[in-house]
């Protein structure tokens, strides 16, 4: 069987003729298995916004639940539910 063409140079000569390859060390793991960690780190550094809909009867503790959940006083402006128009923000 024929193995194919063989280089005529010695291995040391081959290495000296090939261009040098830049290498660097990674600061953290890279790959699909590390994707959840990367997403969590980005969310922590950038912050995130979410909406919570809490419904219930008057004086059943909705505001107290949210205040204790986030360990802070969430201030909201009272709103009427009888708006005749819909306003769009630019």
PDB file of N, CA and C in Angstrom:
ATOM      1  N   UNK A   1       0.830  -1.176   0.000  1.00  0.00           N
ATOM      2  CA  UNK A   1       0.000   0.000   0.000  1.00  0.00           C
ATOM      3  C   UNK A   1       0.875   1.240   0.000  1.00  0.00           C
ATOM      4  N   UNK A   2       0.359   2.239  -0.643  1.00  0.00           N
ATOM      5  CA  UNK A   2       1.086   3.487  -0.725  1.00  0.00           C
ATOM      6  C   UNK A   2       0.535   4.441   0.333  1.00  0.00           C
ATOM      7  N   UNK A   3       1.413   4.999   1.149  1.00  0.00           N
ATOM      8  CA  UNK A   3       1.006   5.888   2.228  1.00  0.00           C
ATOM      9  C   UNK A   3       0.788   7.314   1.769  1.00  0.00           C
ATOM     10  N   UNK A   4       1.172   7.662   0.590  1.00  0.00           N
ATOM     11  CA  UNK A   4       1.021   9.029   0.127  1.00  0.00           C
ATOM     12  C   UNK A   4       2.358   9.750   0.179  1.00  0.00           C
ATOM     13  N   UNK A   5       2.381  10.989  -0.257  1.00  0.00           N
ATOM     14  CA  UNK A   5       3.643  11.719  -0.292  1.00  0.00           C
ATOM     15  C   UNK A   5       4.159  12.001   1.114  1.00  0.00           C
ATOM     16  N   UNK A   6       5.462  11.916   1.245  1.00  0.00           N
ATOM     17  CA  UNK A   6       6.105  12.199   2.524  1.00  0.00           C
ATOM     18  C   UNK A   6       6.913  13.475   2.398  1.00  0.00           C
ATOM     19  N   UNK A   7       6.943  14.257   3.451  1.00  0.00           N
ATOM     20  CA  UNK A   7       7.749  15.472   3.374  1.00  0.00           C
ATOM     21  C   UNK A   7       9.233  15.132   3.336  1.00  0.00           C
ATOM     22  N   UNK A   8       9.956  15.922   2.607  1.00  0.00           N
ATOM     23  CA  UNK A   8      11.396  15.687   2.501  1.00  0.00           C
ATOM     24  C   UNK A   8      12.147  16.375   3.627  1.00  0.00           C
ATOM     25  N   UNK A   9      11.542  17.343   4.303  1.00  0.00           N
ATOM     26  CA  UNK A   9      12.211  18.041   5.386  1.00  0.00           C
ATOM     27  C   UNK A   9      12.102  17.244   6.673  1.00  0.00           C
ATOM     28  N   UNK A  10      12.993  17.511   7.580  1.00  0.00           N
ATOM     29  CA  UNK A  10      12.952  16.923   8.913  1.00  0.00           C
ATOM     30  C   UNK A  10      11.900  17.675   9.737  1.00  0.00           C
ATOM     31  N   UNK A  11      11.378  17.081  10.809  1.00  0.00           N
ATOM     32  CA  UNK A  11      10.371  17.769  11.620  1.00  0.00           C
ATOM     33  C   UNK A  11      10.845  19.119  12.153  1.00  0.00           C
ATOM     34  N   UNK A  12      12.105  19.254  12.511  1.00  0.00           N
ATOM     35  CA  UNK A  12      12.586  20.537  13.019  1.00  0.00           C
ATOM     36  C   UNK A  12      12.534  21.597  11.925  1.00  0.00           C
ATOM     37  N   UNK A  13      12.761  21.192  10.697  1.00  0.00           N
ATOM     38  CA  UNK A  13      12.691  22.136   9.594  1.00  0.00           C
ATOM     39  C   UNK A  13      11.235  22.529   9.313  1.00  0.00           C
ATOM     40  N   UNK A  14      10.317  21.583   9.454  1.00  0.00           N
ATOM     41  CA  UNK A  14       8.900  21.887   9.235  1.00  0.00           C
ATOM     42  C   UNK A  14       8.408  22.913  10.255  1.00  0.00           C
ATOM     43  N   UNK A  15       8.791  22.735  11.525  1.00  0.00           N
ATOM     44  CA  UNK A  15       8.340  23.657  12.562  1.00  0.00           C
ATOM     45  C   UNK A  15       8.901  25.058  12.360  1.00  0.00           C
ATOM     46  N   UNK A  16      10.084  25.169  11.848  1.00  0.00           N
ATOM     47  CA  UNK A  16      10.668  26.492  11.663  1.00  0.00           C
ATOM     48  C   UNK A  16      10.024  27.218  10.484  1.00  0.00           C
ATOM     49  N   UNK A  17       9.429  26.491   9.548  1.00  0.00           N
ATOM     50  CA  UNK A  17       8.833  27.117   8.378  1.00  0.00           C
ATOM     51  C   UNK A  17       7.360  27.466   8.585  1.00  0.00           C
ATOM     52  N   UNK A  18       6.692  26.828   9.513  1.00  0.00           N
ATOM     53  CA  UNK A  18       5.276  27.117   9.744  1.00  0.00           C
ATOM     54  C   UNK A  18       5.146  28.412  10.533  1.00  0.00           C
ATOM     55  N   UNK A  19       4.108  29.187  10.280  1.00  0.00           N
ATOM     56  CA  UNK A  19       3.941  30.440  11.026  1.00  0.00           C
ATOM     57  C   UNK A  19       3.642  30.153  12.494  1.00  0.00           C
ATOM     58  N   UNK A  20       4.059  31.046  13.354  1.00  0.00           N
ATOM     59  CA  UNK A  20       3.813  30.843  14.783  1.00  0.00           C
ATOM     60  C   UNK A  20       2.320  31.019  15.066  1.00  0.00           C
ATOM     61  N   UNK A  21       1.813  30.226  15.966  1.00  0.00           N
ATOM     62  CA  UNK A  21       0.395  30.241  16.314  1.00  0.00           C
ATOM     63  C   UNK A  21       0.250  30.950  17.650  1.00  0.00           C
ATOM     64  N   UNK A  22      -0.617  31.965  17.682  1.00  0.00           N
ATOM     65  CA  UNK A  22      -0.853  32.688  18.926  1.00  0.00           C
ATOM     66  C   UNK A  22      -1.735  31.855  19.841  1.00  0.00           C
ATOM     67  N   UNK A  23      -1.381  31.809  21.082  1.00  0.00           N
ATOM     68  CA  UNK A  23      -2.191  31.099  22.073  1.00  0.00           C
ATOM     69  C   UNK A  23      -2.454  32.040  23.240  1.00  0.00           C
ATOM     70  N   UNK A  24      -3.516  31.774  23.970  1.00  0.00           N
ATOM     71  CA  UNK A  24      -3.830  32.543  25.168  1.00  0.00           C
ATOM     72  C   UNK A  24      -4.590  31.647  26.117  1.00  0.00           C
ATOM     73  N   UNK A  25      -4.538  31.998  27.381  1.00  0.00           N
ATOM     74  CA  UNK A  25      -5.243  31.233  28.399  1.00  0.00           C
ATOM     75  C   UNK A  25      -6.614  31.855  28.636  1.00  0.00           C
ATOM     76  N   UNK A  26      -7.612  31.001  28.798  1.00  0.00           N
ATOM     77  CA  UNK A  26      -8.966  31.475  29.066  1.00  0.00           C
ATOM     78  C   UNK A  26      -9.105  31.825  30.539  1.00  0.00           C
ATOM     79  N   UNK A  27      -9.845  32.880  30.826  1.00  0.00           N
ATOM     80  CA  UNK A  27     -10.071  33.287  32.205  1.00  0.00           C
ATOM     81  C   UNK A  27     -11.138  32.433  32.876  1.00  0.00           C
ATOM     82  N   UNK A  28     -12.021  31.861  32.080  1.00  0.00           N
ATOM     83  CA  UNK A  28     -13.069  30.996  32.611  1.00  0.00           C
ATOM     84  C   UNK A  28     -13.367  29.924  31.583  1.00  0.00           C
ATOM     85  N   UNK A  29     -14.217  28.991  31.989  1.00  0.00           N
ATOM     86  CA  UNK A  29     -14.551  27.906  31.073  1.00  0.00           C
ATOM     87  C   UNK A  29     -15.299  28.444  29.862  1.00  0.00           C
ATOM     88  N   UNK A  30     -15.159  27.732  28.766  1.00  0.00           N
ATOM     89  CA  UNK A  30     -15.778  28.149  27.517  1.00  0.00           C
ATOM     90  C   UNK A  30     -16.497  26.939  26.934  1.00  0.00           C
ATOM     91  N   UNK A  31     -17.676  27.148  26.384  1.00  0.00           N
ATOM     92  CA  UNK A  31     -18.389  26.053  25.751  1.00  0.00           C
ATOM     93  C   UNK A  31     -19.858  26.060  26.114  1.00  0.00           C
ATOM     94  N   UNK A  32     -20.571  25.129  25.526  1.00  0.00           N
ATOM     95  CA  UNK A  32     -22.019  25.067  25.701  1.00  0.00           C
ATOM     96  C   UNK A  32     -22.392  24.681  27.131  1.00  0.00           C
ATOM     97  N   UNK A  33     -21.528  23.929  27.810  1.00  0.00           N
ATOM     98  CA  UNK A  33     -21.858  23.522  29.177  1.00  0.00           C
ATOM     99  C   UNK A  33     -21.742  24.681  30.163  1.00  0.00           C
ATOM    100  N   UNK A  34     -21.071  25.755  29.784  1.00  0.00           N
ATOM    101  CA  UNK A  34     -20.917  26.917  30.653  1.00  0.00           C
ATOM    102  C   UNK A  34     -21.898  28.037  30.304  1.00  0.00           C
ATOM    103  N   UNK A  35     -22.757  27.832  29.326  1.00  0.00           N
ATOM    104  CA  UNK A  35     -23.687  28.868  28.877  1.00  0.00           C
ATOM    105  C   UNK A  35     -24.620  29.370  29.988  1.00  0.00           C
ATOM    106  N   UNK A  36     -25.221  28.515  30.810  1.00  0.00           N
ATOM    107  CA  UNK A  36     -26.075  29.041  31.890  1.00  0.00           C
ATOM    108  C   UNK A  36     -25.312  29.947  32.858  1.00  0.00           C
ATOM    109  N   UNK A  37     -24.067  29.609  33.159  1.00  0.00           N
ATOM    110  CA  UNK A  37     -23.269  30.450  34.051  1.00  0.00           C
ATOM    111  C   UNK A  37     -22.981  31.804  33.416  1.00  0.00           C
ATOM    112  N   UNK A  38     -22.724  31.820  32.107  1.00  0.00           N
ATOM    113  CA  UNK A  38     -22.456  33.073  31.412  1.00  0.00           C
ATOM    114  C   UNK A  38     -23.709  33.957  31.386  1.00  0.00           C
ATOM    115  N   UNK A  39     -24.863  33.362  31.157  1.00  0.00           N
ATOM    116  CA  UNK A  39     -26.116  34.123  31.126  1.00  0.00           C
ATOM    117  C   UNK A  39     -26.416  34.700  32.508  1.00  0.00           C
ATOM    118  N   UNK A  40     -26.187  33.902  33.559  1.00  0.00           N
ATOM    119  CA  UNK A  40     -26.433  34.382  34.910  1.00  0.00           C
ATOM    120  C   UNK A  40     -25.472  35.523  35.266  1.00  0.00           C
ATOM    121  N   UNK A  41     -24.210  35.399  34.896  1.00  0.00           N
ATOM    122  CA  UNK A  41     -23.237  36.458  35.179  1.00  0.00           C
ATOM    123  C   UNK A  41     -23.602  37.745  34.444  1.00  0.00           C
ATOM    124  N   UNK A  42     -24.087  37.619  33.216  1.00  0.00           N
ATOM    125  CA  UNK A  42     -24.487  38.805  32.452  1.00  0.00           C
ATOM    126  C   UNK A  42     -25.717  39.460  33.080  1.00  0.00           C
ATOM    127  N   UNK A  43     -26.682  38.660  33.520  1.00  0.00           N
ATOM    128  CA  UNK A  43     -27.886  39.212  34.146  1.00  0.00           C
ATOM    129  C   UNK A  43     -27.544  39.920  35.451  1.00  0.00           C
ATOM    130  N   UNK A  44     -26.598  39.380  36.200  1.00  0.00           N
ATOM    131  CA  UNK A  44     -26.209  40.009  37.462  1.00  0.00           C
ATOM    132  C   UNK A  44     -25.485  41.321  37.203  1.00  0.00           C
ATOM    133  N   UNK A  45     -24.611  41.340  36.205  1.00  0.00           N
ATOM    134  CA  UNK A  45     -23.846  42.565  35.943  1.00  0.00           C
ATOM    135  C   UNK A  45     -24.700  43.638  35.267  1.00  0.00           C
ATOM    136  N   UNK A  46     -25.585  43.249  34.345  1.00  0.00           N
ATOM    137  CA  UNK A  46     -26.401  44.226  33.617  1.00  0.00           C
ATOM    138  C   UNK A  46     -27.697  44.574  34.339  1.00  0.00           C
ATOM    139  N   UNK A  47     -28.153  43.704  35.207  1.00  0.00           N
ATOM    140  CA  UNK A  47     -29.452  43.885  35.844  1.00  0.00           C
ATOM    141  C   UNK A  47     -30.550  43.370  34.930  1.00  0.00           C
ATOM    142  N   UNK A  48     -31.754  43.308  35.439  1.00  0.00           N
ATOM    143  CA  UNK A  48     -32.858  42.820  34.626  1.00  0.00           C
ATOM    144  C   UNK A  48     -34.153  43.445  35.115  1.00  0.00           C
ATOM    145  N   UNK A  49     -35.131  43.425  34.256  1.00  0.00           N
ATOM    146  CA  UNK A  49     -36.442  44.002  34.543  1.00  0.00           C
ATOM    147  C   UNK A  49     -37.478  42.903  34.371  1.00  0.00           C
ATOM    148  N   UNK A  50     -38.403  42.837  35.285  1.00  0.00           N
ATOM    149  CA  UNK A  50     -39.498  41.889  35.141  1.00  0.00           C
ATOM    150  C   UNK A  50     -40.757  42.500  35.728  1.00  0.00           C
ATOM    151  N   UNK A  51     -41.873  41.978  35.334  1.00  0.00           N
ATOM    152  CA  UNK A  51     -43.176  42.452  35.803  1.00  0.00           C
ATOM    153  C   UNK A  51     -43.813  41.379  36.671  1.00  0.00           C
ATOM    154  N   UNK A  52     -44.478  41.826  37.705  1.00  0.00           N
ATOM    155  CA  UNK A  52     -45.205  40.915  38.586  1.00  0.00           C
ATOM    156  C   UNK A  52     -46.654  41.376  38.631  1.00  0.00           C
ATOM    157  N   UNK A  53     -47.551  40.447  38.436  1.00  0.00           N
ATOM    158  CA  UNK A  53     -48.977  40.736  38.556  1.00  0.00           C
ATOM    159  C   UNK A  53     -49.475  40.028  39.813  1.00  0.00           C
ATOM    160  N   UNK A  54     -49.882  40.807  40.772  1.00  0.00           N
ATOM    161  CA  UNK A  54     -50.382  40.271  42.032  1.00  0.00           C
ATOM    162  C   UNK A  54     -51.824  40.746  42.189  1.00  0.00           C
ATOM    163  N   UNK A  55     -52.748  39.825  42.168  1.00  0.00           N
ATOM    164  CA  UNK A  55     -54.166  40.185  42.241  1.00  0.00           C
ATOM    165  C   UNK A  55     -54.779  39.605  43.509  1.00  0.00           C
ATOM    166  N   UNK A  56     -55.794  40.271  43.972  1.00  0.00           N
ATOM    167  CA  UNK A  56     -56.498  39.797  45.155  1.00  0.00           C
ATOM    168  C   UNK A  56     -57.450  40.861  45.661  1.00  0.00           C
ATOM    169  N   UNK A  57     -58.215  40.494  46.655  1.00  0.00           N
ATOM    170  CA  UNK A  57     -59.180  41.422  47.235  1.00  0.00           C
ATOM    171  C   UNK A  57     -58.463  42.541  47.975  1.00  0.00           C
ATOM    172  N   UNK A  58     -59.197  43.597  48.240  1.00  0.00           N
ATOM    173  CA  UNK A  58     -58.658  44.734  48.979  1.00  0.00           C
ATOM    174  C   UNK A  58     -58.257  44.292  50.384  1.00  0.00           C
ATOM    175  N   UNK A  59     -57.089  44.756  50.817  1.00  0.00           N
ATOM    176  CA  UNK A  59     -56.572  44.525  52.175  1.00  0.00           C
ATOM    177  C   UNK A  59     -56.299  43.057  52.488  1.00  0.00           C
ATOM    178  N   UNK A  60     -55.908  42.289  51.486  1.00  0.00           N
ATOM    179  CA  UNK A  60     -55.558  40.890  51.768  1.00  0.00           C
ATOM    180  C   UNK A  60     -54.044  40.686  51.890  1.00  0.00           C
ATOM    181  N   UNK A  61     -53.242  41.766  51.703  1.00  0.00           N
ATOM    182  CA  UNK A  61     -51.805  41.670  51.942  1.00  0.00           C
ATOM    183  C   UNK A  61     -50.943  41.586  50.700  1.00  0.00           C
ATOM    184  N   UNK A  62     -51.430  42.066  49.577  1.00  0.00           N
ATOM    185  CA  UNK A  62     -50.636  42.008  48.331  1.00  0.00           C
ATOM    186  C   UNK A  62     -49.364  42.843  48.450  1.00  0.00           C
ATOM    187  N   UNK A  63     -49.499  44.077  48.901  1.00  0.00           N
ATOM    188  CA  UNK A  63     -48.335  44.960  49.036  1.00  0.00           C
ATOM    189  C   UNK A  63     -47.374  44.432  50.091  1.00  0.00           C
ATOM    190  N   UNK A  64     -47.900  43.914  51.174  1.00  0.00           N
ATOM    191  CA  UNK A  64     -47.038  43.359  52.224  1.00  0.00           C
ATOM    192  C   UNK A  64     -46.259  42.156  51.712  1.00  0.00           C
ATOM    193  N   UNK A  65     -46.887  41.338  50.890  1.00  0.00           N
ATOM    194  CA  UNK A  65     -46.200  40.189  50.304  1.00  0.00           C
ATOM    195  C   UNK A  65     -45.019  40.640  49.448  1.00  0.00           C
ATOM    196  N   UNK A  66     -45.259  41.615  48.576  1.00  0.00           N
ATOM    197  CA  UNK A  66     -44.183  42.090  47.706  1.00  0.00           C
ATOM    198  C   UNK A  66     -43.104  42.815  48.497  1.00  0.00           C
ATOM    199  N   UNK A  67     -43.498  43.583  49.516  1.00  0.00           N
ATOM    200  CA  UNK A  67     -42.507  44.268  50.346  1.00  0.00           C
ATOM    201  C   UNK A  67     -41.610  43.266  51.067  1.00  0.00           C
ATOM    202  N   UNK A  68     -42.193  42.211  51.603  1.00  0.00           N
ATOM    203  CA  UNK A  68     -41.386  41.215  52.311  1.00  0.00           C
ATOM    204  C   UNK A  68     -40.590  40.338  51.338  1.00  0.00           C
ATOM    205  N   UNK A  69     -41.106  40.132  50.146  1.00  0.00           N
ATOM    206  CA  UNK A  69     -40.398  39.324  49.152  1.00  0.00           C
ATOM    207  C   UNK A  69     -39.100  39.992  48.719  1.00  0.00           C
ATOM    208  N   UNK A  70     -39.143  41.310  48.509  1.00  0.00           N
ATOM    209  CA  UNK A  70     -37.963  42.046  48.058  1.00  0.00           C
ATOM    210  C   UNK A  70     -37.262  42.784  49.195  1.00  0.00           C
ATOM    211  N   UNK A  71     -37.755  42.634  50.421  1.00  0.00           N
ATOM    212  CA  UNK A  71     -37.165  43.244  51.608  1.00  0.00           C
ATOM    213  C   UNK A  71     -37.011  44.756  51.448  1.00  0.00           C
ATOM    214  N   UNK A  72     -37.996  45.383  50.878  1.00  0.00           N
ATOM    215  CA  UNK A  72     -37.997  46.831  50.692  1.00  0.00           C
ATOM    216  C   UNK A  72     -39.429  47.309  50.550  1.00  0.00           C
ATOM    217  N   UNK A  73     -39.589  48.597  50.611  1.00  0.00           N
ATOM    218  CA  UNK A  73     -40.917  49.191  50.410  1.00  0.00           C
ATOM    219  C   UNK A  73     -41.046  49.584  48.953  1.00  0.00           C
ATOM    220  N   UNK A  74     -41.940  48.935  48.233  1.00  0.00           N
ATOM    221  CA  UNK A  74     -42.165  49.244  46.826  1.00  0.00           C
ATOM    222  C   UNK A  74     -43.243  50.310  46.733  1.00  0.00           C
ATOM    223  N   UNK A  75     -42.849  51.473  46.284  1.00  0.00           N
ATOM    224  CA  UNK A  75     -43.804  52.566  46.135  1.00  0.00           C
ATOM    225  C   UNK A  75     -44.382  52.542  44.733  1.00  0.00           C
ATOM    226  N   UNK A  76     -45.664  52.691  44.662  1.00  0.00           N
ATOM    227  CA  UNK A  76     -46.310  52.769  43.355  1.00  0.00           C
ATOM    228  C   UNK A  76     -47.333  53.894  43.393  1.00  0.00           C
ATOM    229  N   UNK A  77     -47.533  54.495  42.262  1.00  0.00           N
ATOM    230  CA  UNK A  77     -48.519  55.564  42.180  1.00  0.00           C
ATOM    231  C   UNK A  77     -49.895  54.950  41.972  1.00  0.00           C
ATOM    232  N   UNK A  78     -50.876  55.409  42.719  1.00  0.00           N
ATOM    233  CA  UNK A  78     -52.215  54.864  42.517  1.00  0.00           C
ATOM    234  C   UNK A  78     -52.730  55.211  41.127  1.00  0.00           C
ATOM    235  N   UNK A  79     -53.427  54.290  40.535  1.00  0.00           N
ATOM    236  CA  UNK A  79     -53.950  54.504  39.184  1.00  0.00           C
ATOM    237  C   UNK A  79     -55.430  54.173  39.164  1.00  0.00           C
ATOM    238  N   UNK A  80     -56.130  54.903  38.360  1.00  0.00           N
ATOM    239  CA  UNK A  80     -57.535  54.603  38.155  1.00  0.00           C
ATOM    240  C   UNK A  80     -57.653  53.623  36.987  1.00  0.00           C
ATOM    241  N   UNK A  81     -58.635  52.801  37.030  1.00  0.00           N
ATOM    242  CA  UNK A  81     -58.807  51.801  35.975  1.00  0.00           C
ATOM    243  C   UNK A  81     -59.885  52.214  34.982  1.00  0.00           C
ATOM    244  N   UNK A  82     -60.220  53.466  34.987  1.00  0.00           N
ATOM    245  CA  UNK A  82     -61.293  53.943  34.131  1.00  0.00           C
ATOM    246  C   UNK A  82     -60.787  54.908  33.073  1.00  0.00           C
ATOM    247  N   UNK A  83     -59.665  54.631  32.455  1.00  0.00           N
ATOM    248  CA  UNK A  83     -59.146  55.488  31.385  1.00  0.00           C
ATOM    249  C   UNK A  83     -59.953  55.265  30.115  1.00  0.00           C
ATOM    250  N   UNK A  84     -60.360  56.353  29.490  1.00  0.00           N
ATOM    251  CA  UNK A  84     -61.141  56.256  28.261  1.00  0.00           C
ATOM    252  C   UNK A  84     -60.245  56.124  27.039  1.00  0.00           C
ATOM    253  N   UNK A  85     -58.965  56.461  27.155  1.00  0.00           N
ATOM    254  CA  UNK A  85     -58.056  56.435  26.010  1.00  0.00           C
ATOM    255  C   UNK A  85     -56.822  55.605  26.328  1.00  0.00           C
ATOM    256  N   UNK A  86     -56.201  55.176  25.267  1.00  0.00           N
ATOM    257  CA  UNK A  86     -54.927  54.471  25.391  1.00  0.00           C
ATOM    258  C   UNK A  86     -53.843  55.392  24.877  1.00  0.00           C
ATOM    259  N   UNK A  87     -52.800  55.607  25.659  1.00  0.00           N
ATOM    260  CA  UNK A  87     -51.702  56.494  25.269  1.00  0.00           C
ATOM    261  C   UNK A  87     -50.470  55.657  24.948  1.00  0.00           C
ATOM    262  N   UNK A  88     -49.806  56.005  23.871  1.00  0.00           N
ATOM    263  CA  UNK A  88     -48.584  55.317  23.470  1.00  0.00           C
ATOM    264  C   UNK A  88     -47.393  56.204  23.781  1.00  0.00           C
ATOM    265  N   UNK A  89     -46.335  55.602  24.297  1.00  0.00           N
ATOM    266  CA  UNK A  89     -45.107  56.341  24.574  1.00  0.00           C
ATOM    267  C   UNK A  89     -44.159  56.184  23.409  1.00  0.00           C
ATOM    268  N   UNK A  90     -43.415  57.241  23.136  1.00  0.00           N
ATOM    269  CA  UNK A  90     -42.413  57.171  22.068  1.00  0.00           C
ATOM    270  C   UNK A  90     -41.083  56.778  22.625  1.00  0.00           C
TER     271      UNK A  90
END
